[in-house]
Coordinates of C-alpha atoms and ligand atoms in Angstrom, one line a residue:
M18 CA -5.7 -23.2 -5.6
P19 CA -2.4 -22.9 -7.5
V20 CA 0.4 -20.4 -7.0
N21 CA 2.4 -20.7 -10.2
T22 CA 6.1 -19.6 -10.1
A23 CA 7.2 -21.2 -13.3
D24 CA 8.1 -17.9 -14.9
P25 CA 11.1 -16.2 -13.3
R26 CA 9.6 -12.8 -13.8
F27 CA 6.3 -13.2 -12.1
V28 CA 4.0 -15.3 -9.9
Q29 CA 0.5 -16.2 -11.0
L30 CA -2.4 -16.9 -8.6
S31 CA -5.7 -18.5 -9.6
F32 CA -8.8 -18.9 -7.6
A33 CA -12.3 -19.9 -8.8
N34 CA -12.8 -17.8 -12.0
S35 CA -10.1 -15.3 -11.1
S36 CA -6.4 -14.9 -11.7
V37 CA -3.7 -12.4 -10.8
T38 CA -0.2 -11.9 -12.2
I39 CA 2.4 -10.2 -10.0
F40 CA 5.8 -9.2 -11.3
Y41 CA 8.7 -9.4 -8.8
F42 CA 9.8 -6.1 -10.2
G43 CA 8.0 -3.5 -8.1
A44 CA 5.8 -6.3 -6.7
T45 CA 3.6 -5.0 -9.5
V46 CA 0.2 -6.6 -10.0
T47 CA -0.1 -6.4 -13.8
S48 CA -3.3 -8.4 -14.4
W49 CA -6.5 -9.3 -12.5
T50 CA -9.0 -11.3 -14.5
V51 CA -12.5 -12.2 -13.3
D52 CA -14.7 -14.5 -15.3
G53 CA -12.1 -14.2 -18.1
H54 CA -12.3 -10.4 -18.2
E55 CA -9.2 -8.3 -17.5
R56 CA -10.0 -5.6 -15.0
L57 CA -6.7 -3.8 -14.9
F58 CA -5.1 -1.7 -17.6
L59 CA -1.6 -2.5 -18.8
S60 CA -0.2 -0.4 -21.5
S61 CA 0.7 -2.2 -24.7
K62 CA 4.0 -0.3 -24.5
A63 CA 4.7 -1.2 -20.9
L64 CA 8.3 -2.3 -20.4
L65 CA 8.4 -5.6 -18.6
D66 CA 12.2 -6.0 -18.5
S67 CA 12.8 -4.3 -15.1
S68 CA 14.2 -1.3 -17.0
K69 CA 11.6 1.1 -15.6
A70 CA 8.4 1.1 -13.6
I71 CA 5.7 -0.9 -15.2
R72 CA 3.1 1.3 -16.9
G73 CA -0.1 -0.2 -15.7
G74 CA -1.6 -2.6 -13.2
I75 CA -1.0 -1.5 -9.6
P76 CA 2.5 0.1 -9.2
L77 CA 3.5 0.7 -5.6
V78 CA 4.5 4.2 -4.5
F79 CA 6.9 4.5 -1.5
P80 CA 8.6 6.4 0.2
H81 CA 6.9 9.3 -1.4
F82 CA 4.2 10.2 -3.9
G83 CA 5.3 12.6 -6.6
S84 CA 8.4 14.6 -6.0
V85 CA 9.1 16.1 -2.6
S86 CA 11.4 18.8 -1.2
Y87 CA 12.9 16.4 1.4
S88 CA 14.1 13.7 -1.0
K89 CA 16.1 13.5 -4.2
L90 CA 14.5 10.2 -5.3
P91 CA 12.7 10.2 -8.6
Q92 CA 8.9 10.7 -8.8
H93 CA 7.0 8.1 -6.7
G94 CA 10.1 6.7 -5.0
F95 CA 11.8 3.4 -5.4
A96 CA 9.3 0.7 -4.4
R97 CA 8.1 0.3 -8.0
N98 CA 11.7 0.2 -9.3
S99 CA 13.0 -2.5 -7.1
T100 CA 12.9 -6.3 -7.4
W101 CA 11.0 -7.6 -4.3
K102 CA 11.6 -10.9 -2.6
F103 CA 8.7 -13.4 -2.9
L104 CA 7.8 -14.7 0.6
G105 CA 5.5 -17.4 -0.8
A106 CA 1.9 -18.3 -0.1
V107 CA 0.7 -17.5 3.4
K108 CA -2.7 -19.0 2.7
D109 CA -4.1 -21.2 -0.1
S110 CA -7.6 -22.3 1.0
S111 CA -11.1 -22.8 -0.4
D112 CA -11.9 -19.2 0.2
E113 CA -8.8 -17.3 -0.9
V114 CA -5.2 -17.4 -2.0
V115 CA -2.8 -15.1 -0.3
V116 CA 0.9 -14.3 -1.1
Q117 CA 3.4 -11.9 0.3
F118 CA 6.4 -10.0 -1.0
E119 CA 9.1 -8.1 0.9
L120 CA 11.4 -5.1 0.2
R121 CA 14.4 -4.2 2.3
P122 CA 17.2 -1.7 1.7
E123 CA 19.6 -4.2 0.2
L124 CA 17.0 -5.0 -2.5
V125 CA 16.8 -1.4 -3.7
P126 CA 19.1 -0.4 -6.6
E127 CA 22.1 1.2 -5.1
H128 CA 21.7 4.5 -7.0
L129 CA 18.2 4.9 -5.4
R130 CA 19.2 3.5 -2.0
A131 CA 21.9 6.2 -1.8
L132 CA 19.2 8.9 -2.1
W133 CA 17.1 7.6 0.9
Q134 CA 19.1 5.9 3.5
H135 CA 16.6 5.1 6.2
D136 CA 16.3 1.5 7.5
F137 CA 12.9 0.1 6.5
R138 CA 11.0 -3.1 5.6
L139 CA 7.9 -3.3 3.4
V140 CA 5.6 -6.3 3.3
Y141 CA 3.1 -6.4 0.5
T142 CA 0.2 -8.8 0.7
V143 CA -1.9 -9.8 -2.3
R144 CA -5.2 -11.7 -1.5
L145 CA -7.3 -13.1 -4.3
A146 CA -10.8 -14.3 -3.5
D147 CA -14.1 -14.6 -5.3
R148 CA -14.6 -11.3 -7.2
T149 CA -12.2 -9.3 -4.9
L150 CA -8.6 -8.4 -5.0
T151 CA -7.1 -7.1 -1.7
T152 CA -3.7 -5.5 -1.6
S153 CA -2.1 -4.3 1.6
L154 CA 1.2 -2.6 2.1
R155 CA 2.9 -2.6 5.5
A156 CA 5.8 -0.3 6.3
E157 CA 8.1 -1.1 9.2
N158 CA 10.8 1.1 10.8
P159 CA 13.4 -1.3 12.3
G160 CA 15.8 1.5 12.6
S161 CA 16.6 3.8 15.5
E162 CA 15.3 7.0 13.9
S163 CA 11.9 8.1 12.6
F164 CA 11.3 8.8 8.9
L165 CA 8.7 10.6 6.9
F166 CA 6.9 8.8 4.0
T167 CA 3.8 9.0 1.9
S168 CA 2.4 6.0 0.0
L169 CA -0.1 5.1 -2.7
L170 CA -1.4 2.2 -4.8
H171 CA -1.3 3.5 -8.3
T172 CA -4.1 1.4 -9.7
Y173 CA -4.8 1.6 -13.5
L174 CA -8.3 0.3 -14.2
R175 CA -9.2 -0.9 -17.6
I176 CA -12.2 0.7 -19.3
A177 CA -13.9 0.4 -22.7
N178 CA -14.5 4.1 -23.2
V179 CA -13.4 7.0 -21.1
D180 CA -16.5 9.0 -22.2
D181 CA -18.7 6.5 -20.4
V182 CA -16.9 6.3 -17.0
A183 CA -18.2 8.0 -13.9
V184 CA -16.4 7.9 -10.6
R185 CA -18.5 8.4 -7.4
G186 CA -17.4 9.1 -3.9
F187 CA -15.8 12.5 -4.1
E188 CA -18.8 14.8 -3.5
N189 CA -18.0 17.7 -1.1
R190 CA -14.4 16.5 -0.8
Q191 CA -11.5 19.0 -1.2
Y192 CA -9.1 18.2 -4.0
L193 CA -5.7 19.5 -5.1
D194 CA -5.8 20.0 -8.8
K195 CA -2.5 19.5 -10.6
V196 CA -3.8 20.6 -14.0
T197 CA -5.4 23.9 -13.1
P198 CA -3.3 24.4 -9.9
G199 CA -5.2 25.1 -6.8
T200 CA -7.4 23.5 -4.2
F201 CA -11.2 23.2 -4.9
T202 CA -14.2 21.4 -3.6
E203 CA -15.9 18.7 -5.6
T204 CA -19.5 19.6 -6.0
R205 CA -20.5 16.8 -8.4
S206 CA -21.9 13.4 -7.2
E207 CA -20.0 11.8 -10.1
A208 CA -16.6 12.8 -11.6
K209 CA -16.5 12.4 -15.4
I210 CA -13.4 12.6 -17.6
A211 CA -13.3 14.7 -20.7
M212 CA -9.8 16.3 -20.5
E213 CA -6.6 15.7 -18.6
V214 CA -7.4 15.0 -15.0
D215 CA -4.9 14.9 -12.2
R216 CA -6.5 15.4 -8.8
V217 CA -5.7 14.5 -5.2
Y218 CA -9.1 14.1 -3.4
Q219 CA -8.5 14.4 0.3
Q220 CA -10.2 12.6 3.2
V221 CA -12.4 10.4 1.0
D222 CA -14.2 8.5 3.7
G223 CA -16.5 6.0 2.0
E224 CA -16.5 3.7 -1.0
V225 CA -15.3 4.9 -4.3
L226 CA -17.4 3.5 -7.2
V227 CA -16.1 3.4 -10.8
E228 CA -19.1 2.9 -13.1
N229 CA -19.3 1.8 -16.7
T230 CA -15.8 0.4 -17.0
H231 CA -16.6 -2.1 -19.7
I232 CA -18.1 -5.0 -17.9
G233 CA -19.8 -3.4 -14.9
D234 CA -18.6 -1.4 -11.9
V235 CA -15.5 -1.5 -9.7
R236 CA -16.0 -0.7 -6.0
I237 CA -12.9 0.4 -4.0
H238 CA -12.8 0.1 -0.3
K239 CA -9.7 1.3 1.6
T240 CA -8.2 1.4 5.1
N241 CA -5.5 3.9 6.2
F242 CA -5.4 5.5 2.7
P243 CA -7.4 8.7 3.3
D244 CA -6.7 10.2 -0.2
V245 CA -7.7 9.2 -3.7
V246 CA -5.9 10.4 -6.8
L247 CA -7.9 10.5 -10.0
W248 CA -5.7 10.6 -13.1
N249 CA -6.1 10.4 -16.8
P250 CA -3.3 11.8 -19.0
W251 CA -5.6 12.6 -21.9
I252 CA -4.2 13.3 -25.4
E253 CA -1.1 15.4 -25.0
K254 CA 0.4 13.6 -22.0
A255 CA -0.5 10.3 -23.6
Q256 CA 1.5 11.2 -26.6
A257 CA 4.4 12.4 -24.4
M258 CA 4.8 9.0 -22.6
A259 CA 7.0 6.5 -24.6
D260 CA 5.6 3.5 -22.6
F261 CA 1.9 4.5 -23.2
G262 CA 0.0 4.3 -26.5
D263 CA -1.2 7.6 -27.9
E264 CA -4.9 6.4 -27.9
E265 CA -4.7 4.4 -24.6
Y266 CA -6.0 7.3 -22.5
K267 CA -9.4 6.2 -23.8
N268 CA -9.1 2.8 -22.1
M269 CA -7.8 3.5 -18.7
V270 CA -8.5 5.6 -15.6
C271 CA -6.2 5.7 -12.5
V272 CA -8.1 5.6 -9.2
E273 CA -5.3 5.6 -6.7
V274 CA -5.8 5.2 -2.9
G275 CA -3.0 6.8 -0.9
S276 CA -1.9 8.6 2.1
V277 CA -0.2 11.5 0.3
S278 CA -1.6 14.8 1.5
T279 CA 0.2 14.7 4.8
P280 CA 3.5 12.8 5.3
I281 CA 3.3 9.9 7.8
V282 CA 6.0 10.0 10.6
L283 CA 7.0 6.4 11.3
E284 CA 8.8 6.3 14.7
A285 CA 11.6 3.8 15.4
G286 CA 10.1 0.4 15.9
Q287 CA 6.7 1.4 14.6
S288 CA 4.7 0.1 11.6
W289 CA 1.9 1.3 9.4
E290 CA -0.4 -0.6 7.0
G291 CA -2.7 0.6 4.2
Q292 CA -5.1 -1.6 2.4
Q293 CA -7.3 -1.5 -0.7
I294 CA -10.1 -3.9 -1.7
L295 CA -11.2 -4.0 -5.3
V296 CA -14.7 -5.6 -5.7
V297 CA -16.4 -6.4 -9.1
Ligands
TA6_328 O1 -0.8 9.6 -9.9 C1 -0.9 10.6 -10.8 C2 0.5 11.0 -11.2 O2 1.2 11.6 -10.1 C3 0.5 12.0 -12.4 O3 0.9 13.3 -12.1 C4 1.4 11.3 -13.4 O4 2.7 11.8 -13.3 C5 1.3 9.8 -13.1 O5 1.3 9.9 -11.6 C6 2.3 8.9 -13.7 O6 3.5 9.1 -13.1 P1 4.8 8.2 -13.7 O7 6.0 8.7 -12.9 O8 4.4 6.8 -13.5 O9 4.9 8.6 -15.2

């Protein structure tokens, strides 16, 4: 199945009735269509000129989620603000299309590189098959000293109406709430969204199910990403973001698999890999 690199900004994969668009900037998946239906949210105001992280799709968060005391990098690190190298198709068969991207220090903008000077290599693998999109991020430490990192796939799912959506899989999980600061335990079998939500659910073991998106459910399976962030900016935060429509909070929910609660220590010569499988 074709891997189309005609446009200098992105690569497009197609497989059966599915397609994926991945911008080289941030190695950001911006679109995933199945049976002609778009399953990811991309803001109508997203900037696609490499001037800032793309508002939507699946931005990559590395070397840290949020802002941390041990780094002066901007929120969510530099992976989503760097132009990655396309490594090409590693598989293009009758059952899936697989491509890879790479990020190394020399590809990171100098002003960001100067704020985090560890040697590293990231390899991002995007695998498109029938009704599934698998994205895997491998971090390697080719240097001689260990470094700390946290990482997350900042997935924006497209929905018809935020009032209808229910997210299952968090029951009895502890979560760090960034809206009403504190740590709580989720008692509900389904999380609904009727206000700003910004929660880091910890040690989420099983499948996360996002129901009533607009054409059915999205199932999220994950490996080595113990946490799940649930985020919707709601009205005020939506209005405060220049690259996000004032009303767009009604049509998106971020369900973000990550390893963010506890930094990972990557020893010299070691590697780590986290994976997400979206199933519709
Ligand atoms: O993942 C949720 C979050 O950390 C929110 O707190 C909000 O800041 C969101 O990420 C978007 O962050 P960004 O830097 O892309 O505007």
